[in-house]
Short mmCIF file of C-alpha atoms in Angstrom, two decimals:
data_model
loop_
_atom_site.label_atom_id
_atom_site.label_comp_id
_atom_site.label_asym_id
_atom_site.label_seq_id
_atom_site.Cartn_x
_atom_site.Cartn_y
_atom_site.Cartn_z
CA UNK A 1 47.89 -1.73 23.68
CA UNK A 2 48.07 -0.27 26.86
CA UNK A 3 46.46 -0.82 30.35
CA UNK A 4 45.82 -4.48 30.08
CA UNK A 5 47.31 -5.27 33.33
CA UNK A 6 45.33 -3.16 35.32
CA UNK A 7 42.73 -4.96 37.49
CA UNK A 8 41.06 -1.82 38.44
CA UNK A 9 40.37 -0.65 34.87
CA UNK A 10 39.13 -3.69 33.91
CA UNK A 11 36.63 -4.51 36.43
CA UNK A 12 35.37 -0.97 36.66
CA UNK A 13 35.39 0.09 33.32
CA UNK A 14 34.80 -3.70 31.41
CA UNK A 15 35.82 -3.48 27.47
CA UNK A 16 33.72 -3.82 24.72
CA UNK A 17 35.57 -5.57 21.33
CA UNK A 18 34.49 -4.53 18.10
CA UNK A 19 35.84 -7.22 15.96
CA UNK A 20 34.67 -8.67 12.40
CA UNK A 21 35.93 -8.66 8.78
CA UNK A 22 37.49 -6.03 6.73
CA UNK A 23 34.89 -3.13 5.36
CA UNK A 24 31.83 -5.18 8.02
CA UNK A 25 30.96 -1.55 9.52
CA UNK A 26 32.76 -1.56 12.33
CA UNK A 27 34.35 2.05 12.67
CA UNK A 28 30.60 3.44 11.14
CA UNK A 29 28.87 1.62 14.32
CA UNK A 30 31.11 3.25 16.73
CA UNK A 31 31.21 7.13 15.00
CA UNK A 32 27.40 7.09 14.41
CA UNK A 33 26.81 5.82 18.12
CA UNK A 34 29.13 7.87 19.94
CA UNK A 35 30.06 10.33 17.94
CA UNK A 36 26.85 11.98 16.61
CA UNK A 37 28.71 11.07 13.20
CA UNK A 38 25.81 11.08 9.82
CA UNK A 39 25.46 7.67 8.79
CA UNK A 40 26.43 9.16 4.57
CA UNK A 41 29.71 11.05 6.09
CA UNK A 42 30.61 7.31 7.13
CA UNK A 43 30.82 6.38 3.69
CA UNK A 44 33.97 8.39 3.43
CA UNK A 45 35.96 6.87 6.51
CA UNK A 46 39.58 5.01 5.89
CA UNK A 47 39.61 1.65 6.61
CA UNK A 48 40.80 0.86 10.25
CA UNK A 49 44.38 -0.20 10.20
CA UNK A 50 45.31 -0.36 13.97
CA UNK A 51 43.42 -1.12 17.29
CA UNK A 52 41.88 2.14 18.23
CA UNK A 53 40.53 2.26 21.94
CA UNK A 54 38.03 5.13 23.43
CA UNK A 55 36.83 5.52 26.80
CA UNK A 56 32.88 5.97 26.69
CA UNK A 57 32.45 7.91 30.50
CA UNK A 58 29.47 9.93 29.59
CA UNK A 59 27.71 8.77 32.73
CA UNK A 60 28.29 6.81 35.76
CA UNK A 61 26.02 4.05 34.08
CA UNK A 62 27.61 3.88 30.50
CA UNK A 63 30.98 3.71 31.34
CA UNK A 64 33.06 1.36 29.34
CA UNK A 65 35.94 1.02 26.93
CA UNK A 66 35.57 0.39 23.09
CA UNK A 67 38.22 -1.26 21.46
CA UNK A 68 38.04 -1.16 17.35
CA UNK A 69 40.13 -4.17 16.01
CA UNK A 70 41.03 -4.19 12.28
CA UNK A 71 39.95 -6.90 9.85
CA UNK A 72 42.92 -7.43 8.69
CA UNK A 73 44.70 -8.43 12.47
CA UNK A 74 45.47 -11.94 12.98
CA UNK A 75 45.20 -11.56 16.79
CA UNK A 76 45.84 -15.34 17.28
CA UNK A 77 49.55 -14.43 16.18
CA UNK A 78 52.50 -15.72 18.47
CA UNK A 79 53.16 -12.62 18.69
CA UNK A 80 49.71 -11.38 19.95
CA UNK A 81 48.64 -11.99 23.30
CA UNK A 82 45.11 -12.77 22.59
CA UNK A 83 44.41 -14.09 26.51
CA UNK A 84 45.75 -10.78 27.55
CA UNK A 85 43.15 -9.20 25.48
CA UNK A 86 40.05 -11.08 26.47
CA UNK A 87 40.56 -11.54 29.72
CA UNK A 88 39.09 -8.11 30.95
CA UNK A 89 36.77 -8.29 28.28
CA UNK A 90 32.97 -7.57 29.30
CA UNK A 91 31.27 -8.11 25.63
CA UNK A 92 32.56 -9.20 22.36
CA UNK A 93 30.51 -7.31 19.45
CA UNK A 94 31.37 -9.68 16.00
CA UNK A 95 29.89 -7.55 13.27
CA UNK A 96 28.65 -9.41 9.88
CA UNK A 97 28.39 -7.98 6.52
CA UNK A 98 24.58 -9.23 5.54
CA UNK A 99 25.10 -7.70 2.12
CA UNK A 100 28.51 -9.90 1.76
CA UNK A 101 29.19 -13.69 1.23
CA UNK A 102 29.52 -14.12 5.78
CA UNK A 103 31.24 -17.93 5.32
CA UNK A 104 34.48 -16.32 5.75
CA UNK A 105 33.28 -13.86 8.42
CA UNK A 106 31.22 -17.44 10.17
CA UNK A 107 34.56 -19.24 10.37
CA UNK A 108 36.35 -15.77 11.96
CA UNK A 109 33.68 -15.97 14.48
CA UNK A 110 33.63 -19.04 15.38
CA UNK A 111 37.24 -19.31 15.95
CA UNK A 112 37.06 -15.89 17.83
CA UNK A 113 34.48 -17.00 20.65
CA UNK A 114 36.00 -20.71 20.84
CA UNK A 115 39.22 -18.87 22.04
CA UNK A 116 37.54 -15.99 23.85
CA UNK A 117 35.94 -18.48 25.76
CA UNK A 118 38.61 -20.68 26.97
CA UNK A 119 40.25 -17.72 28.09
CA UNK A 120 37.31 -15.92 29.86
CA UNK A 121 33.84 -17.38 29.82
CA UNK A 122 32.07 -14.90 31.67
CA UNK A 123 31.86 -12.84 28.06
CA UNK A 124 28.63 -11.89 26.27
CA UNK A 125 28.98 -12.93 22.68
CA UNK A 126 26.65 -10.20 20.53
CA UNK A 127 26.35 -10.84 17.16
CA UNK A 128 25.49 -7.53 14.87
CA UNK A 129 24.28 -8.80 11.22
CA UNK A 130 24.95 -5.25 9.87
CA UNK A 131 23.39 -3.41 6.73
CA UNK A 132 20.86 -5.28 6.81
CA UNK A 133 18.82 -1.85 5.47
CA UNK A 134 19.51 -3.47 2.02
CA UNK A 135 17.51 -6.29 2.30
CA UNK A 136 14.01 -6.83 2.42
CA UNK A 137 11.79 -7.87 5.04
CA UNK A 138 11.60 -11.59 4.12
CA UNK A 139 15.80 -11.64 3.04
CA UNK A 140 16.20 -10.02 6.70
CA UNK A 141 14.45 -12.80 9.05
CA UNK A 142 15.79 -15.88 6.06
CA UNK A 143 19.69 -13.86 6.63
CA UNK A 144 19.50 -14.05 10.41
CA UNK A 145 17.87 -18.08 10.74
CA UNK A 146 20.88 -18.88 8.11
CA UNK A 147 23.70 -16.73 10.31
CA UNK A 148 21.89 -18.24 13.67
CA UNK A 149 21.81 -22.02 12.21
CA UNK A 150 25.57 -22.20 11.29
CA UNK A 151 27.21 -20.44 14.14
CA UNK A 152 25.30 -22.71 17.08
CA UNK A 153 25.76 -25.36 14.49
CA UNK A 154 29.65 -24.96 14.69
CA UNK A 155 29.70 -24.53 18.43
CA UNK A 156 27.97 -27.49 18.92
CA UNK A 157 30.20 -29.88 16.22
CA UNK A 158 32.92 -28.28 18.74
CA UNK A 159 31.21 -29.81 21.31
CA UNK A 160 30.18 -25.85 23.08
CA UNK A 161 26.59 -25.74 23.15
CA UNK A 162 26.73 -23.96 26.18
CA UNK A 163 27.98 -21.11 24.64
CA UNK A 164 25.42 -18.53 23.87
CA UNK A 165 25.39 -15.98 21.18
CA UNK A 166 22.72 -12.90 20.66
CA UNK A 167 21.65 -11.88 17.22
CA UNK A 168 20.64 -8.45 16.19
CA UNK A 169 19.66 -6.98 12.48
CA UNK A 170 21.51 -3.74 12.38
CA UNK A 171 21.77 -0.36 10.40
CA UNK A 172 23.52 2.72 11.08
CA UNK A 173 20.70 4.07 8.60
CA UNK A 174 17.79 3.55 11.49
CA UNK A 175 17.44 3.45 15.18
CA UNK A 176 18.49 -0.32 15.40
CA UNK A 177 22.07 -0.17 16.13
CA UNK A 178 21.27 2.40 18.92
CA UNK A 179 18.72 -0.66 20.27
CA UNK A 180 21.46 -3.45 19.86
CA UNK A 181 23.89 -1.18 21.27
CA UNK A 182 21.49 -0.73 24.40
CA UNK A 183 21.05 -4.22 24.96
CA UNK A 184 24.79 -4.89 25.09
CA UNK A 185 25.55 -1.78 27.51
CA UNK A 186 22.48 -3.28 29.59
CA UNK A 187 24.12 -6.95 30.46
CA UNK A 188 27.34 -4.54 31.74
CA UNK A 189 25.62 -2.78 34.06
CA UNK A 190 25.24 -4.71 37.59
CA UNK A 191 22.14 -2.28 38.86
CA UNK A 192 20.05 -2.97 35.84
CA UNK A 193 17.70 -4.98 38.12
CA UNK A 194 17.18 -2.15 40.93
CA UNK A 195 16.74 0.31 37.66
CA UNK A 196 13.95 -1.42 36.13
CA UNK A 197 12.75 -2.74 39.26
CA UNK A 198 12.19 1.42 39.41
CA UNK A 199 10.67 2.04 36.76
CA UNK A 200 8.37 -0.57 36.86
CA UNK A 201 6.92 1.28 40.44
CA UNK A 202 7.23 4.46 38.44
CA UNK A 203 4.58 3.48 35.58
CA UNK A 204 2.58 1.57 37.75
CA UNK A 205 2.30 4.36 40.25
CA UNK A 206 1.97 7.25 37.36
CA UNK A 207 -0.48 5.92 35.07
CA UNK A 208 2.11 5.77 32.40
CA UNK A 209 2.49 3.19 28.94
CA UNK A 210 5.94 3.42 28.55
CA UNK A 211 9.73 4.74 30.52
CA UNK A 212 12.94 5.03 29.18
CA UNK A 213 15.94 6.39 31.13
CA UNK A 214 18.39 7.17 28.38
CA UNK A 215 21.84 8.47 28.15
CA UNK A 216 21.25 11.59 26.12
CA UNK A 217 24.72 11.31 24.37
CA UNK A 218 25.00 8.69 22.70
CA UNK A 219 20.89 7.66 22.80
CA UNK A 220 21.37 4.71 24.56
CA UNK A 221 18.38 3.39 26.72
CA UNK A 222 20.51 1.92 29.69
CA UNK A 223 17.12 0.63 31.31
CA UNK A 224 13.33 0.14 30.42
CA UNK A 225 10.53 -0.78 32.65
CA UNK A 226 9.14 -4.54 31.70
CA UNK A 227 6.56 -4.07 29.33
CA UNK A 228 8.09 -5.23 25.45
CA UNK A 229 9.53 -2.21 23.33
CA UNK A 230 8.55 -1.33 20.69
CA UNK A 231 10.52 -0.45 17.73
CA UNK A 232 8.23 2.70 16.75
CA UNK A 233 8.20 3.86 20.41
CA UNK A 234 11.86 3.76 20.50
CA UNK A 235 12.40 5.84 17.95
CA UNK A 236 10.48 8.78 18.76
CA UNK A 237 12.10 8.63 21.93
CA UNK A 238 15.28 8.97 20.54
CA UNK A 239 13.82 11.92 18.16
CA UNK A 240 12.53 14.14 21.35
CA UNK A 241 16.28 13.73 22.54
CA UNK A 242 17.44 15.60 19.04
CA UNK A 243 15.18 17.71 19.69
CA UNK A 244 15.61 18.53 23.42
CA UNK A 245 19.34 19.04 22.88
CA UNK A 246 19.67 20.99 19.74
CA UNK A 247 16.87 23.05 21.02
CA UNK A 248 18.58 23.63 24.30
CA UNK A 249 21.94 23.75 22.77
CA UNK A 250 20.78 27.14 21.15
CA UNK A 251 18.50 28.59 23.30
CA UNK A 252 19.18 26.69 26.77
CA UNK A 253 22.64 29.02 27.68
CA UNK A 254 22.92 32.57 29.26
CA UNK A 255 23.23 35.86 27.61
CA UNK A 256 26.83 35.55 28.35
CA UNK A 257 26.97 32.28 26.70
CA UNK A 258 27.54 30.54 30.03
CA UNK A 259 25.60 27.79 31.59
CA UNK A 260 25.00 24.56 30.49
CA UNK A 261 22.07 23.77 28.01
CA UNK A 262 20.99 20.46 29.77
CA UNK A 263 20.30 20.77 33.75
CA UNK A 264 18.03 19.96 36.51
CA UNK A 265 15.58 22.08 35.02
CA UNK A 266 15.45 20.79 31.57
CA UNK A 267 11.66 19.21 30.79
CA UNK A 268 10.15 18.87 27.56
CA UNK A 269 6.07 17.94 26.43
CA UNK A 270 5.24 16.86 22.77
CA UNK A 271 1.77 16.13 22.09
CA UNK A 272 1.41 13.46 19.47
CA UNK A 273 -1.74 13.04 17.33
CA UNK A 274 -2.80 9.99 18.70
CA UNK A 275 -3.97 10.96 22.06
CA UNK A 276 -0.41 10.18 23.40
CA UNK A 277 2.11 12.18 25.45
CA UNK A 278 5.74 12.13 24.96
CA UNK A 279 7.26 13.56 28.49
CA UNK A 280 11.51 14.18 29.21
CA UNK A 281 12.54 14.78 32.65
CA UNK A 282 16.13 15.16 33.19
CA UNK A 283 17.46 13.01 36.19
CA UNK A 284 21.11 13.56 36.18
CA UNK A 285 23.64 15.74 34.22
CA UNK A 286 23.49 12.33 31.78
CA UNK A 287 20.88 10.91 32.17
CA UNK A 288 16.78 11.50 30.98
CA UNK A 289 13.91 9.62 31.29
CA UNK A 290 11.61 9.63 28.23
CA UNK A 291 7.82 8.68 29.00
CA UNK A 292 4.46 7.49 27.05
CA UNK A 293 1.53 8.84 28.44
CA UNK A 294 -2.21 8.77 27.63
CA UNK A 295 -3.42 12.42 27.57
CA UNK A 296 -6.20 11.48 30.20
CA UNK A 297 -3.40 10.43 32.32
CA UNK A 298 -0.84 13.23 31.61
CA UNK A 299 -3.88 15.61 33.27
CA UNK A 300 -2.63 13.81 36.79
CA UNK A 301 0.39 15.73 35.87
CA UNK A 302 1.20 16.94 39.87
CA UNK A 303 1.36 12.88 40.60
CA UNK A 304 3.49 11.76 37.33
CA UNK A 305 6.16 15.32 39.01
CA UNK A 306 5.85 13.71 42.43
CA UNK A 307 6.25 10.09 41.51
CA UNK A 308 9.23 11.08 39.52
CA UNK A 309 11.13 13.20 42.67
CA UNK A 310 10.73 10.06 44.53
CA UNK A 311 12.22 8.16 41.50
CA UNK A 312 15.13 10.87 40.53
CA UNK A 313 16.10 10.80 44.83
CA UNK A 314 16.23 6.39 43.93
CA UNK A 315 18.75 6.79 41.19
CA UNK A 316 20.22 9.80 43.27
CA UNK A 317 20.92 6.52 45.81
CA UNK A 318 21.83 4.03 43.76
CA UNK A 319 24.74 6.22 42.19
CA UNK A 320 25.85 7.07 46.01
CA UNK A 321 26.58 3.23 46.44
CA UNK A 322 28.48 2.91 43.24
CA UNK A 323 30.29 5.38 44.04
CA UNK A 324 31.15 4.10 47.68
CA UNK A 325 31.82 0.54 45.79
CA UNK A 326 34.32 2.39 43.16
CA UNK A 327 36.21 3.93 45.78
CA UNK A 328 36.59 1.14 47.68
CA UNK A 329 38.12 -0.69 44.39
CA UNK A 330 40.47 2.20 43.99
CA UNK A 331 41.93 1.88 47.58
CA UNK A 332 41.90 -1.83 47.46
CA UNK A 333 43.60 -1.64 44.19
CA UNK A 334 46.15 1.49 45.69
CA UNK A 335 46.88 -0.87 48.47
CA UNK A 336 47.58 -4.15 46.37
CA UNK A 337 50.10 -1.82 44.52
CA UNK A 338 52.24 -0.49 47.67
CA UNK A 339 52.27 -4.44 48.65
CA UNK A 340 54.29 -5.22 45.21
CA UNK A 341 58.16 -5.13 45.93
CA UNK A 342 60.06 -2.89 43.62
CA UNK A 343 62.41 -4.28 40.58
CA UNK A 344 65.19 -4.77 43.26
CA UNK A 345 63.11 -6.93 45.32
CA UNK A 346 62.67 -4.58 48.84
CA UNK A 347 59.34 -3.78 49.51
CA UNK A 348 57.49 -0.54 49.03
CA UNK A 349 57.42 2.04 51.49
CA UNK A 350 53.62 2.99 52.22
CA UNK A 351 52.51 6.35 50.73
#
């Protein structure tokens, strides 16, 4: 476990624990999000028998560490320095075998946050009841009310009410651990205010329903405009990115097989049979934004192109100041380290 000193890795690139039982889904959740991996090839990965960490930098937005933890770990071992581990921890993902008896994986959990949390309570606790793609529609809603009751029901025997924990119903067999996934990226992203704040003068101004802006690698929406999303709408948004990419991935390069198949320039228009416009506009090298549209509105076409200029030059900005904030950390941080004396106790020269 390296790294878990470093002040400047933590706060700009916060961690994200997978943790949970043995065989909960774990190591499927993190190859079908990031990896593009089929959800049936998953059924042929080896059980995770070491901490396995991966830097997720595919934008300036979603850019975070992922740390895997096996089931089988006792990390509140002497030997394990569990306060090392949380303390630069931005989310802790505790994935739950629906399909399973979860009393053992309820008691892991709770034992899990109660320590997380005396250690670092600025963590978001996300809960993932996983495979729930097995159960019916009734078993789903009954699963999660059971789950919900007897994890605040611990917490607050324990006297930590305060502590909150989000619930999702996942599957790596639909578009709902790409959702839950989105929602957990979004509370680890400090500009998600000035992004949807955005949008919503984007729709209002455009005449459109709907706006994602997505990261087109792994399909994560890191921002929607206020209006509730629907499940449906989500999905063929994610769809249109398949479809954008593979399409572009053949056809989008040079003769010479040079070039890159998603640019400035990339734009896509499906026409669905419901009177409804699905319209991708890329706004940076990782980033797209995915609209609804009326067809009466998409006719105003010129205004939606203008609207979004001014809205691609706002997210142009906002990037400028992270940047500016991120290399300000990386002096600070370069300057805190010339301050430290060396083994022998004389201070460092400056560089």
């Amino acid at each position: 476990v390296l790294d878990f000193n470093d002040p400047f890795s933590t706060e700009v690139k916060p961690r994200i624990l997978l943790m949970g039982l043995r065989r909960s889904g774990k190591s499927s959740i993190q190859k079908v999000v990031f990896h593009k991996m089929s959800p049936n090839e998953t059924l042929f990965l080896e059980s995770t028998n070491k901490i396995c960490r991966e830097d997720v930098s595919n934008s300036s937005f979603v850019n975070f560490q992922i740390w895997d933890f096996p089931g089988q770990i006792d990390f509140f071992d002497p030997t394990f320095d569990y306060e090392m581990i949380f303390r630069g921890t931005g989310a802790l993902i505790f994935v739950i075998d629906s399909q399973d008896d979860y009393m053992e994986a309820l008691a892991r959990l709770h034992l899990t946050v109660t320590r997380a949390y005396k250690v670092n309570p600025d963590i978001n606790f996300e809960i993932f009841i996983h495979k729930v793609d097995g159960l019916s529609d009734d078993h789903k809603i009954e699963t999660q009310r059971d789950i919900h009751q007897r994890a605040n029901d611990d917490l607050a025997d324990a006297g930590l009410e305060k502590i909150h924990l989000s619930f999702y119903l996942t599957s790596i067999y639909d578009h709902s651990i790409f959702e839950a996934f989105s929602k957990v990226v979004q509370k680890l992203i400090p500009q998600l205010p000035t992004l949807e704040n955005l949008l919503n003068i984007f729709i209002s101004n455009s005449g459109i329903e709907k706006a994602f802006l997505f990261d087109v690698v792994s399909k994560i929406y890191i921002a929607t405009d206020s209006t509730p999303v629907d499940m449906q709408t989500y999905e063929l948004c994610c769809d249109m990115i398949d479809v954008v990419i593979d399409i572009s991935c053949i056809y989008g390069l040079k003769d010479d097989g040079t070039g890159a198949p998603y640019d400035k320039e990339s734009m896509a228009i499906i026409k669905l049979n419901n009177t409804t416009v699905l319209y991708l506009k890329e706004v940076t090298k990782f980033l797209a934004l995915v609209c609804f549209v009326r067809e009466e509105s998409f006719e105003r076409k010129g205004l939606i192109d203008y609207n979004f200029h001014c809205f691609r030059k706002a997210i142009q900005e906002v990037f400028e100041v992270r940047m500016k904030v991120v290399r300000s950390r990386k002096h600070q941080s370069h300057i805190q380290k010339n301050k430290r004396p060396t083994p022998n106790g004389t201070p460092r020269m400056p560089l």
